Short mmCIF file of C-alpha atoms in Angstrom, two decimals:
data_model
loop_
_atom_site.label_atom_id
_atom_site.label_comp_id
_atom_site.label_asym_id
_atom_site.label_seq_id
_atom_site.Cartn_x
_atom_site.Cartn_y
_atom_site.Cartn_z
CA MET A 1245 0.06 0.14 -0.02
CA PRO A 1246 1.79 3.17 -1.26
CA GLU A 1247 2.47 5.72 1.50
CA GLY A 1248 4.71 8.28 2.15
CA ASP A 1249 7.82 6.15 2.78
CA THR A 1250 7.00 3.95 -0.26
CA VAL A 1251 6.37 6.80 -2.64
CA TRP A 1252 9.72 8.17 -1.24
CA GLN A 1253 11.26 5.07 -2.11
CA SER A 1254 9.90 5.06 -5.65
CA ALA A 1255 10.88 8.54 -6.35
CA LYS A 1256 14.54 7.39 -5.10
CA ARG A 1257 14.79 4.73 -7.86
CA LEU A 1258 12.92 6.99 -10.62
CA HIS A 1259 15.55 9.91 -9.63
CA SER A 1260 18.75 7.56 -9.80
CA ALA A 1261 17.26 6.14 -13.22
CA LEU A 1262 16.19 9.19 -14.91
CA ALA A 1263 17.57 12.38 -13.31
CA ASP A 1264 20.50 14.18 -15.42
CA LYS A 1265 19.69 12.23 -18.39
CA VAL A 1266 18.17 12.87 -21.70
CA LEU A 1267 15.06 11.11 -22.39
CA THR A 1268 15.20 8.78 -25.69
CA ARG A 1269 11.46 7.57 -25.15
CA SER A 1270 8.38 9.76 -23.97
CA ASP A 1271 4.64 7.49 -23.76
CA LEU A 1272 1.89 9.10 -21.61
CA ARG A 1273 -0.97 6.79 -22.28
CA VAL A 1274 -4.17 9.42 -21.34
CA PRO A 1275 -5.96 10.92 -23.46
CA LYS A 1276 -5.33 14.32 -22.58
CA PHE A 1277 -1.19 14.28 -22.88
CA ALA A 1278 -1.07 11.57 -25.33
CA THR A 1279 0.39 13.76 -27.85
CA ALA A 1280 2.86 15.10 -25.31
CA ASP A 1281 6.45 14.33 -26.44
CA LEU A 1282 9.25 14.74 -23.98
CA THR A 1283 11.76 13.05 -26.18
CA GLY A 1284 15.28 14.77 -26.35
CA ARG A 1285 14.64 17.04 -22.79
CA ARG A 1286 16.76 16.44 -19.83
CA VAL A 1287 15.12 14.95 -16.58
CA LEU A 1288 16.17 17.34 -13.68
CA ASP A 1289 14.99 15.52 -10.62
CA VAL A 1290 12.11 13.42 -9.29
CA THR A 1291 10.99 14.62 -5.59
CA PRO A 1292 8.24 13.34 -3.82
CA ARG A 1293 5.64 15.39 -2.10
CA GLY A 1294 3.75 13.33 0.43
CA LYS A 1295 2.02 10.79 -1.85
CA HIS A 1296 2.58 12.73 -4.79
CA LEU A 1297 5.55 11.91 -7.50
CA LEU A 1298 7.00 15.42 -9.52
CA THR A 1299 9.48 14.45 -12.24
CA ARG A 1300 10.81 17.72 -13.34
CA ILE A 1301 11.77 17.96 -16.90
CA GLU A 1302 13.69 20.66 -18.31
CA GLY A 1303 11.88 23.23 -20.43
CA GLY A 1304 9.96 23.91 -17.30
CA LEU A 1305 7.76 20.87 -17.12
CA THR A 1306 6.77 18.47 -14.42
CA LEU A 1307 4.99 15.02 -14.78
CA HIS A 1308 2.94 14.97 -11.63
CA SER A 1309 1.74 11.39 -10.65
CA HIS A 1310 -0.13 9.75 -7.93
CA LEU A 1311 0.22 6.18 -6.81
CA ARG A 1312 -3.37 6.02 -4.97
CA MET A 1313 -4.04 2.18 -3.80
CA ASP A 1314 -2.77 0.26 -7.07
CA GLY A 1315 -0.40 2.32 -9.03
CA SER A 1316 3.35 1.91 -9.33
CA TRP A 1317 6.51 2.87 -11.23
CA LYS A 1318 9.01 0.33 -12.35
CA VAL A 1319 12.44 0.62 -13.44
CA TYR A 1320 14.17 -1.53 -16.06
CA ALA A 1321 17.26 -2.09 -17.72
CA HIS A 1322 16.63 -2.09 -21.54
CA ASP A 1323 17.27 -5.86 -21.85
CA GLN A 1324 14.92 -6.55 -19.14
CA ARG A 1325 11.26 -7.66 -19.35
CA TRP A 1326 8.59 -5.93 -18.28
CA THR A 1327 6.95 -7.30 -15.38
CA GLY A 1328 4.40 -4.73 -13.33
CA GLY A 1329 1.23 -5.75 -15.40
CA PRO A 1330 -0.53 -6.43 -18.59
CA ALA A 1331 0.29 -3.64 -21.29
CA HIS A 1332 -3.17 -2.24 -21.21
CA GLN A 1333 -2.32 -1.00 -17.57
CA ILE A 1334 0.92 0.86 -18.51
CA ARG A 1335 0.03 4.70 -18.27
CA ALA A 1336 3.46 6.15 -18.83
CA ILE A 1337 6.93 5.48 -20.44
CA LEU A 1338 9.90 7.46 -19.74
CA ALA A 1339 12.91 5.87 -21.29
CA ASN A 1340 16.93 7.26 -21.63
CA THR A 1341 19.77 5.12 -22.99
CA ASP A 1342 20.15 2.96 -19.81
CA ARG A 1343 17.01 2.47 -18.24
CA ALA A 1344 13.26 2.66 -18.70
CA ALA A 1345 10.70 3.84 -16.01
CA VAL A 1346 7.19 2.50 -16.53
CA GLY A 1347 3.97 3.59 -14.71
CA TYR A 1348 1.46 1.04 -14.08
CA ARG A 1349 -2.23 1.44 -13.41
CA LEU A 1350 -1.70 5.47 -12.36
CA PRO A 1351 -4.85 6.80 -11.41
CA VAL A 1352 -3.32 10.47 -11.49
CA LEU A 1353 -1.03 11.56 -14.32
CA GLU A 1354 -0.76 15.08 -15.45
CA LEU A 1355 1.50 17.02 -17.44
CA ILE A 1356 2.06 20.61 -15.80
CA ARG A 1357 4.04 23.31 -15.86
CA THR A 1358 6.76 23.40 -12.99
CA ALA A 1359 5.52 26.85 -12.10
CA ASP A 1360 2.25 25.40 -11.25
CA GLU A 1361 3.38 22.79 -9.09
CA HIS A 1362 1.27 24.54 -6.24
CA LYS A 1363 -1.72 23.65 -8.16
CA ALA A 1364 -1.12 19.96 -7.81
CA VAL A 1365 0.28 19.85 -4.34
CA GLY A 1366 -0.23 23.05 -2.54
CA HIS A 1367 -3.04 22.03 -0.57
CA LEU A 1368 -1.01 19.49 1.26
CA GLY A 1369 0.11 19.93 4.86
CA PRO A 1370 3.69 19.86 6.20
CA ASP A 1371 5.80 16.65 4.51
CA LEU A 1372 6.51 13.84 6.88
CA LEU A 1373 9.66 13.21 4.84
CA GLY A 1374 10.40 16.58 3.18
CA PRO A 1375 12.29 19.45 4.01
CA ASP A 1376 9.10 21.67 4.58
CA TRP A 1377 8.30 19.28 7.74
CA ASN A 1378 6.93 21.13 10.63
CA PRO A 1379 5.57 19.47 13.48
CA GLU A 1380 4.28 22.18 15.20
CA ARG A 1381 1.92 23.14 12.31
CA ALA A 1382 0.91 19.53 11.68
CA LEU A 1383 -0.42 19.52 15.13
CA ASP A 1384 -1.90 22.70 14.75
CA ASN A 1385 -3.74 21.61 11.70
CA LEU A 1386 -4.96 18.06 13.22
CA LEU A 1387 -6.39 19.95 16.54
CA LYS A 1388 -8.22 22.56 14.20
CA GLY A 1389 -10.98 19.86 13.79
CA PRO A 1390 -11.41 18.69 17.54
CA ALA A 1391 -14.59 16.77 16.74
CA ARG A 1392 -12.96 14.79 13.91
CA PRO A 1393 -12.03 11.17 14.60
CA LEU A 1394 -8.26 10.69 14.86
CA GLY A 1395 -8.09 8.13 12.13
CA GLU A 1396 -9.64 10.36 9.66
CA ALA A 1397 -7.71 13.45 10.84
CA LEU A 1398 -4.53 11.36 10.18
CA LEU A 1399 -5.20 10.44 6.48
CA ASP A 1400 -6.45 14.04 5.56
CA GLN A 1401 -3.06 15.15 3.61
CA ARG A 1402 -4.23 18.72 4.25
CA ASN A 1403 -2.84 18.21 8.20
CA LEU A 1404 0.48 16.39 7.17
CA ALA A 1405 1.31 14.77 4.00
CA GLY A 1406 2.19 10.87 3.80
CA ILE A 1407 0.35 8.92 6.20
CA GLY A 1408 -2.19 6.26 4.82
CA ASN A 1409 -4.20 3.37 5.93
CA VAL A 1410 -1.28 1.50 7.79
CA TYR A 1411 0.33 4.12 9.38
CA LYS A 1412 -3.12 5.74 10.38
CA SER A 1413 -3.91 2.25 12.60
CA GLU A 1414 -0.46 1.52 13.94
CA LEU A 1415 -0.12 5.33 15.14
CA CYS A 1416 -3.65 5.09 16.77
CA PHE A 1417 -2.31 1.92 18.33
CA LEU A 1418 1.01 3.32 19.59
CA LEU A 1419 -0.84 6.20 21.34
CA GLY A 1420 -3.42 3.84 22.73
CA ALA A 1421 -6.33 5.79 21.27
CA THR A 1422 -8.93 4.17 18.82
CA PRO A 1423 -9.20 5.69 15.27
CA TRP A 1424 -12.57 6.93 16.21
CA LEU A 1425 -11.44 9.05 19.27
CA PRO A 1426 -11.84 12.74 18.50
CA VAL A 1427 -8.78 14.12 17.97
CA GLY A 1428 -10.04 17.23 20.87
CA ALA A 1429 -10.03 14.17 23.29
CA LEU A 1430 -6.69 13.06 22.68
CA PRO A 1431 -4.92 13.95 25.90
CA ALA A 1432 -2.50 17.06 25.57
CA ASP A 1433 0.93 14.88 26.36
CA LEU A 1434 0.00 12.23 23.40
CA ALA A 1435 -1.17 15.09 20.88
CA ALA A 1436 2.34 16.41 21.51
CA GLN A 1437 4.08 13.44 20.56
CA LEU A 1438 2.16 12.40 17.67
CA PRO A 1439 3.88 14.39 15.23
CA ALA A 1440 7.39 13.30 16.29
CA LEU A 1441 6.13 9.58 16.38
CA ALA A 1442 4.63 9.58 12.79
CA LYS A 1443 7.83 11.02 11.56
CA LYS A 1444 9.76 8.62 13.19
CA LEU A 1445 7.90 5.66 11.98
CA LEU A 1446 8.10 6.80 8.27
CA GLU A 1447 11.98 7.72 8.55
CA ALA A 1448 12.70 4.30 9.88
CA ASN A 1449 11.04 2.58 7.02
CA ARG A 1450 12.00 4.74 4.27
CA GLU A 1451 14.93 2.68 3.06
CA ARG A 1452 13.24 -0.59 4.13
CA PRO A 1453 11.72 -3.19 1.72
CA VAL A 1454 9.46 -4.45 4.31
CA ARG A 1455 7.79 -1.80 6.54
CA THR A 1456 7.81 -2.62 10.18
CA THR A 1457 6.59 -0.72 13.22
CA THR A 1458 7.05 -3.31 15.83
CA GLY A 1459 10.80 -3.83 15.71
CA ARG A 1460 10.29 -7.66 15.84
CA ARG A 1461 11.26 -9.97 13.10
CA GLY A 1462 8.33 -12.07 11.90
CA GLN A 1463 5.80 -9.48 13.55
CA ASP A 1464 6.11 -6.41 11.48
CA LEU A 1465 2.77 -4.46 12.41
CA PHE A 1466 1.15 -4.13 15.55
CA VAL A 1467 -2.52 -4.28 14.46
CA TYR A 1468 -3.01 -3.58 10.59
CA GLY A 1469 -3.99 -6.68 9.05
CA ARG A 1470 -4.22 -8.49 12.26
CA ALA A 1471 -7.92 -8.86 12.55
CA ARG A 1472 -8.79 -11.92 14.92
CA ARG A 1473 -5.24 -12.56 15.75
CA PRO A 1474 -3.96 -11.59 19.29
CA CYS A 1475 -2.65 -8.38 20.06
CA LEU A 1476 1.21 -8.47 20.65
CA ARG A 1477 0.72 -6.72 23.92
CA CYS A 1478 -2.20 -8.26 25.50
CA ARG A 1479 -3.34 -11.03 23.71
CA THR A 1480 -6.50 -9.88 23.02
CA SER A 1481 -8.29 -10.11 19.62
CA ILE A 1482 -7.64 -7.63 17.05
CA ARG A 1483 -10.87 -6.31 15.50
CA VAL A 1484 -11.12 -4.72 12.28
CA ALA A 1485 -14.05 -2.00 10.82
CA ASP A 1486 -14.48 0.25 8.12
CA GLN A 1487 -14.09 3.93 8.69
CA GLY A 1488 -14.23 6.88 6.33
CA ASP A 1489 -15.63 10.27 5.67
CA GLY A 1490 -18.36 9.02 3.02
CA SER A 1491 -15.71 9.32 0.09
CA ARG A 1492 -14.35 5.84 0.72
CA GLU A 1493 -14.36 3.40 3.57
CA ARG A 1494 -11.02 1.72 4.60
CA PRO A 1495 -10.65 -1.46 6.79
CA THR A 1496 -9.32 -0.02 10.19
CA TYR A 1497 -7.48 -2.14 13.10
CA TRP A 1498 -7.34 -1.67 16.57
CA CYS A 1499 -7.04 -3.49 20.10
CA PRO A 1500 -10.01 -2.79 22.24
CA ARG A 1501 -8.03 -3.36 25.31
CA CYS A 1502 -4.50 -1.36 24.42
CA GLN A 1503 -6.61 1.44 22.68
CA THR A 1504 -9.33 3.55 24.76
CA GLY A 1505 -12.06 5.63 22.86
CA PRO A 1506 -15.21 5.15 20.98
CA ALA A 1507 -15.21 1.91 18.16
CA PRO A 1508 -18.31 0.34 16.27
CA SER A 1509 -19.23 -3.09 16.84
CA PRO A 1510 -17.01 -5.69 15.24
CA HIS A 1511 -17.53 -6.53 11.91
CA ARG A 1512 -19.20 -9.89 10.60
CA ARG A 1513 -16.81 -9.88 7.73
CA THR A 1514 -13.32 -9.10 6.72
CA PRO A 1515 -12.71 -5.92 4.47
CA GLY A 1516 -11.01 -6.50 1.49
CA GLY A 1517 -7.22 -6.42 2.39
CA ALA A 1518 -7.94 -7.47 6.08
CA HIS A 1519 -6.03 -10.79 5.87
CA PRO A 1520 -2.51 -9.96 5.43
CA GLY A 1521 -0.43 -10.12 8.12
CA THR A 1522 2.51 -7.91 6.91
CA SER A 1523 2.90 -5.07 4.88
CA ARG A 1524 5.07 -6.12 2.23
CA ARG A 1525 6.14 -3.68 -0.70
CA THR A 1526 6.92 -4.23 -4.16
CA THR A 1527 10.22 -2.66 -5.55
CA ASP A 1528 8.55 -1.03 -8.02
#
């Protein structure tokens, strides 16, 4: 599941493959930009911004992409077979004489002026892995909606950028609060710890192929994906329920003993994606 650390890894791979090299092939397979030709232009850098990727190209252009749930960028040598999915799922190809970067299932792909990047990412809060990180501003953003459930507030990229569904569940567990606890009901000492804890988790995982929040080999996550399994701390069965603001429901995990606050009744069904016990990431 692409979150801030996953996107950071993707940006690092893309930057290594493309930066300071001239494009010999450019293919944007979305109707609005299908005729755009970037060949002959040099890629300047690839920068992550929260869950967004900004590929800057000479001539004042930026290729903006977002992975959402299923998108990925894969990098191949010229003699490698492309294995990211069937050809009809390819949305972008950027290649030079050494490498080819192939974007699969990208739900957001647009070519914009670099000067207009703010239109794509200007709404984002402080980036947990970016140079603009500001824990005081992040906390202030979160506390502006005191009645909002903590889990929903953490997912709102306008508050702080980079947290997805995995880190939402894990952060709430580490804070000892259910994801349905109103932000304003979080004790002040825990609220003060939240930004630093979130940054610590993402920074610890940005270089790892397997995301972990526990520090335990073979038991990578405390609650996410562990529905009906025993809590690693108290052995109580982990619960799962959907949480969302109405636009999209997300499976959310918590321990009813270790975490205090309101929570829905346990689901009789398991939401999609509830069965994995780890958060292994692809090497796209």
